[in-house]
mmCIF file of C-alpha atoms in Angstrom:
data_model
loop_
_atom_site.group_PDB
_atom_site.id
_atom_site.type_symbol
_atom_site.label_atom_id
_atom_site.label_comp_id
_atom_site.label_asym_id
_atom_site.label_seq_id
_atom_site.Cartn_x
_atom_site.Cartn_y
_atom_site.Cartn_z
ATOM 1 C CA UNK A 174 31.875 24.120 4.718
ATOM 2 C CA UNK A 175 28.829 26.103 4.007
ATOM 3 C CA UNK A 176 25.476 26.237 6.173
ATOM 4 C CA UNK A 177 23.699 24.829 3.287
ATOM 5 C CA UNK A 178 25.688 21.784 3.117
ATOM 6 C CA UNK A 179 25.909 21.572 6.798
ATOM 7 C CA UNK A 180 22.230 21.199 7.475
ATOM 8 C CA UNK A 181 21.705 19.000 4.850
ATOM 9 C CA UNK A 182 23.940 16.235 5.638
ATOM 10 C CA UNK A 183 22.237 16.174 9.271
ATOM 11 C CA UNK A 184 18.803 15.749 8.453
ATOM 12 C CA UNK A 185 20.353 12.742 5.773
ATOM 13 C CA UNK A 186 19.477 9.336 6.681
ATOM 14 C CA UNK A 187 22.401 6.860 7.727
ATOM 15 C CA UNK A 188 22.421 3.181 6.399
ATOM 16 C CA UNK A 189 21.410 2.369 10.055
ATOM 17 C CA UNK A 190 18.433 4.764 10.401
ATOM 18 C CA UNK A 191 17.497 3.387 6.988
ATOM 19 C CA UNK A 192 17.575 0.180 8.165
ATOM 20 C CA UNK A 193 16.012 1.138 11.485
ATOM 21 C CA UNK A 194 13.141 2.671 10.287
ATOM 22 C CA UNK A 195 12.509 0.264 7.526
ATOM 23 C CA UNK A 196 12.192 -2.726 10.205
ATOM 24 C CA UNK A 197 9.517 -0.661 12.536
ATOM 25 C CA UNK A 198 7.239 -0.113 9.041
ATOM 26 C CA UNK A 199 7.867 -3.713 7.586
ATOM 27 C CA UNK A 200 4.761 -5.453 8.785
ATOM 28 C CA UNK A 201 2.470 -2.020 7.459
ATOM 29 C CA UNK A 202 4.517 -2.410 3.840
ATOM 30 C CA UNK A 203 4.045 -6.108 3.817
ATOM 31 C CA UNK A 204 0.102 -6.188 4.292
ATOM 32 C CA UNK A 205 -0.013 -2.741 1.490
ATOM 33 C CA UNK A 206 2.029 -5.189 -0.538
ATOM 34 C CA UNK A 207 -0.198 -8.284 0.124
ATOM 35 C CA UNK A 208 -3.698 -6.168 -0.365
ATOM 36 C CA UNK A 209 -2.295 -5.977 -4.004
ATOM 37 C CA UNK A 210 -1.250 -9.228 -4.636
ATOM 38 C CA UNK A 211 -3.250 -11.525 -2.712
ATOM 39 C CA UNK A 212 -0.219 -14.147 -2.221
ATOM 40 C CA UNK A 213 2.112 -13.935 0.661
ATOM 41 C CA UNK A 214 5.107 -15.292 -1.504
ATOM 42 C CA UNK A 215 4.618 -12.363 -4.504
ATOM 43 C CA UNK A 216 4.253 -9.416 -1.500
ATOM 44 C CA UNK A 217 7.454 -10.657 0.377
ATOM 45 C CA UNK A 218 9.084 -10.196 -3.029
ATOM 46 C CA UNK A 219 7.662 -6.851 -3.914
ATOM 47 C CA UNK A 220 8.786 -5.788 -0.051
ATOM 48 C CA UNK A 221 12.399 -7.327 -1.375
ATOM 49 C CA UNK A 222 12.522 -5.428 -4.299
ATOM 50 C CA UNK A 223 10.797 -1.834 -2.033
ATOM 51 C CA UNK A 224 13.409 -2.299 0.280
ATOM 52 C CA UNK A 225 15.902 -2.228 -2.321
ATOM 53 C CA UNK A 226 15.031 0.159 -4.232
ATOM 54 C CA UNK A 227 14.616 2.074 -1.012
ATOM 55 C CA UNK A 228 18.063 1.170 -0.217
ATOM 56 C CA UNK A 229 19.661 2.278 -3.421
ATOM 57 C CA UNK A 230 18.554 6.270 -2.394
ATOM 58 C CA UNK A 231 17.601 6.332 0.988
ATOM 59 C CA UNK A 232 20.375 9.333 0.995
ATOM 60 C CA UNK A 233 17.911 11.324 -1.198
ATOM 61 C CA UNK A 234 15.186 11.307 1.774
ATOM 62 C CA UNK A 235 14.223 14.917 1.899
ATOM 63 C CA UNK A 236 13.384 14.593 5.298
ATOM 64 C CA UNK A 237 13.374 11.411 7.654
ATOM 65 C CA UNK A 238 9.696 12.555 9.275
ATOM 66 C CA UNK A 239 8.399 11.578 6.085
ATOM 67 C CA UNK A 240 10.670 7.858 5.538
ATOM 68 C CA UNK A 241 7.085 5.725 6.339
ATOM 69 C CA UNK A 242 5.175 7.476 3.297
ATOM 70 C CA UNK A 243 8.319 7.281 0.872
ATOM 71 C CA UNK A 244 8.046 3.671 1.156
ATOM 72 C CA UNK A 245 5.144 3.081 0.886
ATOM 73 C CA UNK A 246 5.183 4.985 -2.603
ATOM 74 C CA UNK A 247 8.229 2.622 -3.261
ATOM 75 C CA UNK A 248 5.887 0.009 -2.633
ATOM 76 C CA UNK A 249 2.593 1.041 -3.817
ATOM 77 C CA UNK A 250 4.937 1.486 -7.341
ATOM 78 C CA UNK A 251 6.676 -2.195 -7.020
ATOM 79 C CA UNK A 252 3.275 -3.643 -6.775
ATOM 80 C CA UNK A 253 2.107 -2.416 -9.845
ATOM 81 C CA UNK A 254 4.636 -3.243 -11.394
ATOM 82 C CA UNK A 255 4.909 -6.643 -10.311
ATOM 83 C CA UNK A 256 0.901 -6.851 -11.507
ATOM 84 C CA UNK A 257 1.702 -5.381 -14.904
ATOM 85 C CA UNK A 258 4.406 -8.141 -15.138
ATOM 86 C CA UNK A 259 2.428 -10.750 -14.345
ATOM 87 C CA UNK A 260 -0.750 -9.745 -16.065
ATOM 88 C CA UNK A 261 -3.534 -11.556 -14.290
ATOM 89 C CA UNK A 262 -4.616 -11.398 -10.560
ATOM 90 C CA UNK A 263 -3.381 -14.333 -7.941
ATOM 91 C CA UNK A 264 -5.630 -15.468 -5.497
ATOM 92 C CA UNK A 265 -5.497 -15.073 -1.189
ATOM 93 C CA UNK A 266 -3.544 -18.527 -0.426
ATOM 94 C CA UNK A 267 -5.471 -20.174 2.957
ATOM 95 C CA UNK A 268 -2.182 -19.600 5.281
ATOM 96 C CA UNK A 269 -2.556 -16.723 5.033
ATOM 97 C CA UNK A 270 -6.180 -16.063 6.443
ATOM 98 C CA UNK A 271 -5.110 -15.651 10.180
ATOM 99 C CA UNK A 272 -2.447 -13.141 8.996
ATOM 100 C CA UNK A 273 -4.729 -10.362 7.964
ATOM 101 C CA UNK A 274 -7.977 -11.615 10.154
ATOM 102 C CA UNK A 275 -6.085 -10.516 13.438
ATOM 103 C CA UNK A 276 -6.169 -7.261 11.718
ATOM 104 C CA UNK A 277 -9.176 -6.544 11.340
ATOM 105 C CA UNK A 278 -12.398 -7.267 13.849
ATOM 106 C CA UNK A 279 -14.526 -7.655 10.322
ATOM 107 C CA UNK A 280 -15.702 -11.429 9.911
ATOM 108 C CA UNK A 281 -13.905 -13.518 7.881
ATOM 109 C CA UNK A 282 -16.343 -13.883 4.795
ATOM 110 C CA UNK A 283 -16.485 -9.775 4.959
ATOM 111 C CA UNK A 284 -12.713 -9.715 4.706
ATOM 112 C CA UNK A 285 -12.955 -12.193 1.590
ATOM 113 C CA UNK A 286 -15.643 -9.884 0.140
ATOM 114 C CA UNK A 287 -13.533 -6.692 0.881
ATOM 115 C CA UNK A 288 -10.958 -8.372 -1.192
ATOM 116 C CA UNK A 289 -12.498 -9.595 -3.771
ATOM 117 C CA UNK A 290 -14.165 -6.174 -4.664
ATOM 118 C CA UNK A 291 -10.471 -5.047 -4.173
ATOM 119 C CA UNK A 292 -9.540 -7.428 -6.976
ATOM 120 C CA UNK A 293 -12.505 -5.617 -9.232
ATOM 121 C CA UNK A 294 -11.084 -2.211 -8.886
ATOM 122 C CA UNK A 295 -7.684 -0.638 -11.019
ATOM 123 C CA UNK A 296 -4.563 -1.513 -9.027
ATOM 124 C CA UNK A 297 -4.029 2.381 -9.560
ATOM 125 C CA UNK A 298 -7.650 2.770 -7.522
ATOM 126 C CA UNK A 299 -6.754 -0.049 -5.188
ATOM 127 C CA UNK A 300 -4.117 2.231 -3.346
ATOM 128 C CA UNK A 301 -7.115 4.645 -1.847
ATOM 129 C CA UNK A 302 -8.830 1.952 -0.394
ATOM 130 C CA UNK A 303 -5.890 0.199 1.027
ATOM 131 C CA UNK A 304 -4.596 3.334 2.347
ATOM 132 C CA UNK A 305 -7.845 4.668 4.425
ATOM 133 C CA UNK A 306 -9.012 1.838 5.746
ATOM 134 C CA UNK A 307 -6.137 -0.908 5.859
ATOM 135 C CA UNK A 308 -3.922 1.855 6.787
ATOM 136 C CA UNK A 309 -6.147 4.271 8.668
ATOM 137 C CA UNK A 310 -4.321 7.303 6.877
ATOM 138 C CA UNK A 311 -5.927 10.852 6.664
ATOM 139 C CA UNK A 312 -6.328 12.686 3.370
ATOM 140 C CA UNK A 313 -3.625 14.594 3.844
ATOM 141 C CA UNK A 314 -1.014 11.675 4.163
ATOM 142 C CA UNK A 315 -2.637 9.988 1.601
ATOM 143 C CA UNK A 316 -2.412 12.792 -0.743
ATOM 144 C CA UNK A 317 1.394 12.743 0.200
ATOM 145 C CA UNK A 318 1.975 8.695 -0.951
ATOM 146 C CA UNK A 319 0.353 9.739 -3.969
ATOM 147 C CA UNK A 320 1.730 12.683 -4.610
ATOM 148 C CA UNK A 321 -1.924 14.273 -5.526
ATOM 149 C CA UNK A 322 -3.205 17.302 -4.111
ATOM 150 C CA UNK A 323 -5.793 16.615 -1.194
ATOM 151 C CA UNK A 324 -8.912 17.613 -2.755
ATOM 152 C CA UNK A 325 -8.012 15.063 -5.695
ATOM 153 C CA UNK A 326 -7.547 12.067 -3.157
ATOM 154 C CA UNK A 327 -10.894 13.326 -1.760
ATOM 155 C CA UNK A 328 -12.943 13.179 -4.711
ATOM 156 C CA UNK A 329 -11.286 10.266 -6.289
ATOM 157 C CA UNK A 330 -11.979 8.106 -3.382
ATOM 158 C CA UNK A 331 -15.344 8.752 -2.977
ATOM 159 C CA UNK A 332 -15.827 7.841 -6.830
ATOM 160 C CA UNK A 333 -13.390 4.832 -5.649
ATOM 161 C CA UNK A 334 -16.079 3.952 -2.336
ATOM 162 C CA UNK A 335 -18.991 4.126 -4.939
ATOM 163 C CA UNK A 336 -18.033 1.678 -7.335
ATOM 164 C CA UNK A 337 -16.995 -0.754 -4.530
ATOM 165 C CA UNK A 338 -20.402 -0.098 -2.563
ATOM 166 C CA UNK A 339 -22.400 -0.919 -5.961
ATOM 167 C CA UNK A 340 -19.870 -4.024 -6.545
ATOM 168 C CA UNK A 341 -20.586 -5.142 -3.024
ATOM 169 C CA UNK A 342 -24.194 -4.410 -3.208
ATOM 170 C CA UNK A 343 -24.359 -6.094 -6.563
ATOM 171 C CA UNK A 344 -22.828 -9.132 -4.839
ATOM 172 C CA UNK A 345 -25.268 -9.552 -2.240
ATOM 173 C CA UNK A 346 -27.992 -9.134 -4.481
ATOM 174 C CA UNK A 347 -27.096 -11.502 -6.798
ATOM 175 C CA UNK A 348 -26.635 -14.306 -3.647
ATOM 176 C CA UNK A 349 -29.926 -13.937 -2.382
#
């Protein structure tokens, strides 16, 4: 047996580390997943269908430092396709409120104005914003998930932050 092949079966995930590191990210995936969606019912499935997929070539892992941002690109990529299915936007269900205030220390009628300027941006765009500030990721790691170089993720969130400041902005001025 060759060197090569040697060190690449060791740094291979097993079903169990698979399954192992997949439960300690779960609760991150599920509120990516719900940021899209808006509906705890449609995330759990696109976290059904991640996992899955995930499942299907965990073995293909390059290396297991890196498992976290992998799924979250399996994820990120189920959730827009589950939007393109469904072709229309759903709506935060009221259960669900608690669940991603003790999150956050924003106010609740900030967190229903984040996400309803999250609703007003591409789902494409939606994955900046949900990665810096629901996820607290760098621009490095974000460049990673989305498999852009860094300066890109740079400049296309600020454009991103922009057009939800003037959204927001817009929002309060038309309330008052």
């Amino acid at each position: 047996m060759g060197v090569d092949k040697l060190s690449k079966e060791s740094t291979a995930l097993t079903e169990q580390q698979f399954s192992d590191r997949l439960e300690a990210c779960k609760e991150k995936l599920y509120r990516f997943a719900f940021s899209y969606v808006k509906n705890e019912q449609e995330a759990l499935e696109i976290i059904s269908e991640a996992s899955y997929k995930g499942f299907l070539s965990y073995e293909k892992v390059k290396s297991p430092d890196y498992f976290e941002t992998w799924m979250t690109r399996i994820v990120i990529n189920c959730s827009l396709d589950h939007i393109r299915r469904k072709k229309k936007y759903t709506y935060m269900e009221d259960s669900t409120i608690p669940f991603a205030a003790e999150e956050s220390s924003m106010g609740l009628e900030e967190q229903w104005d984040l996400y309803e300027a999250l609703d007003h941006l591409h789902p494409e765009d939606r994955a900046f914003i949900v990665l810096k500030f629901f996820q607290d990721q760098r621009f490095k790691d974000m460049a990673e998930v989305l498999s852009l170089p860094e300066s890109t993720v740079k400049t296309r969130f600020y454009k991103i932050l922009n057009k939800l400041k003037k959204h927001l902005t817009k929002e309060e001025v038309d309330f008052t």
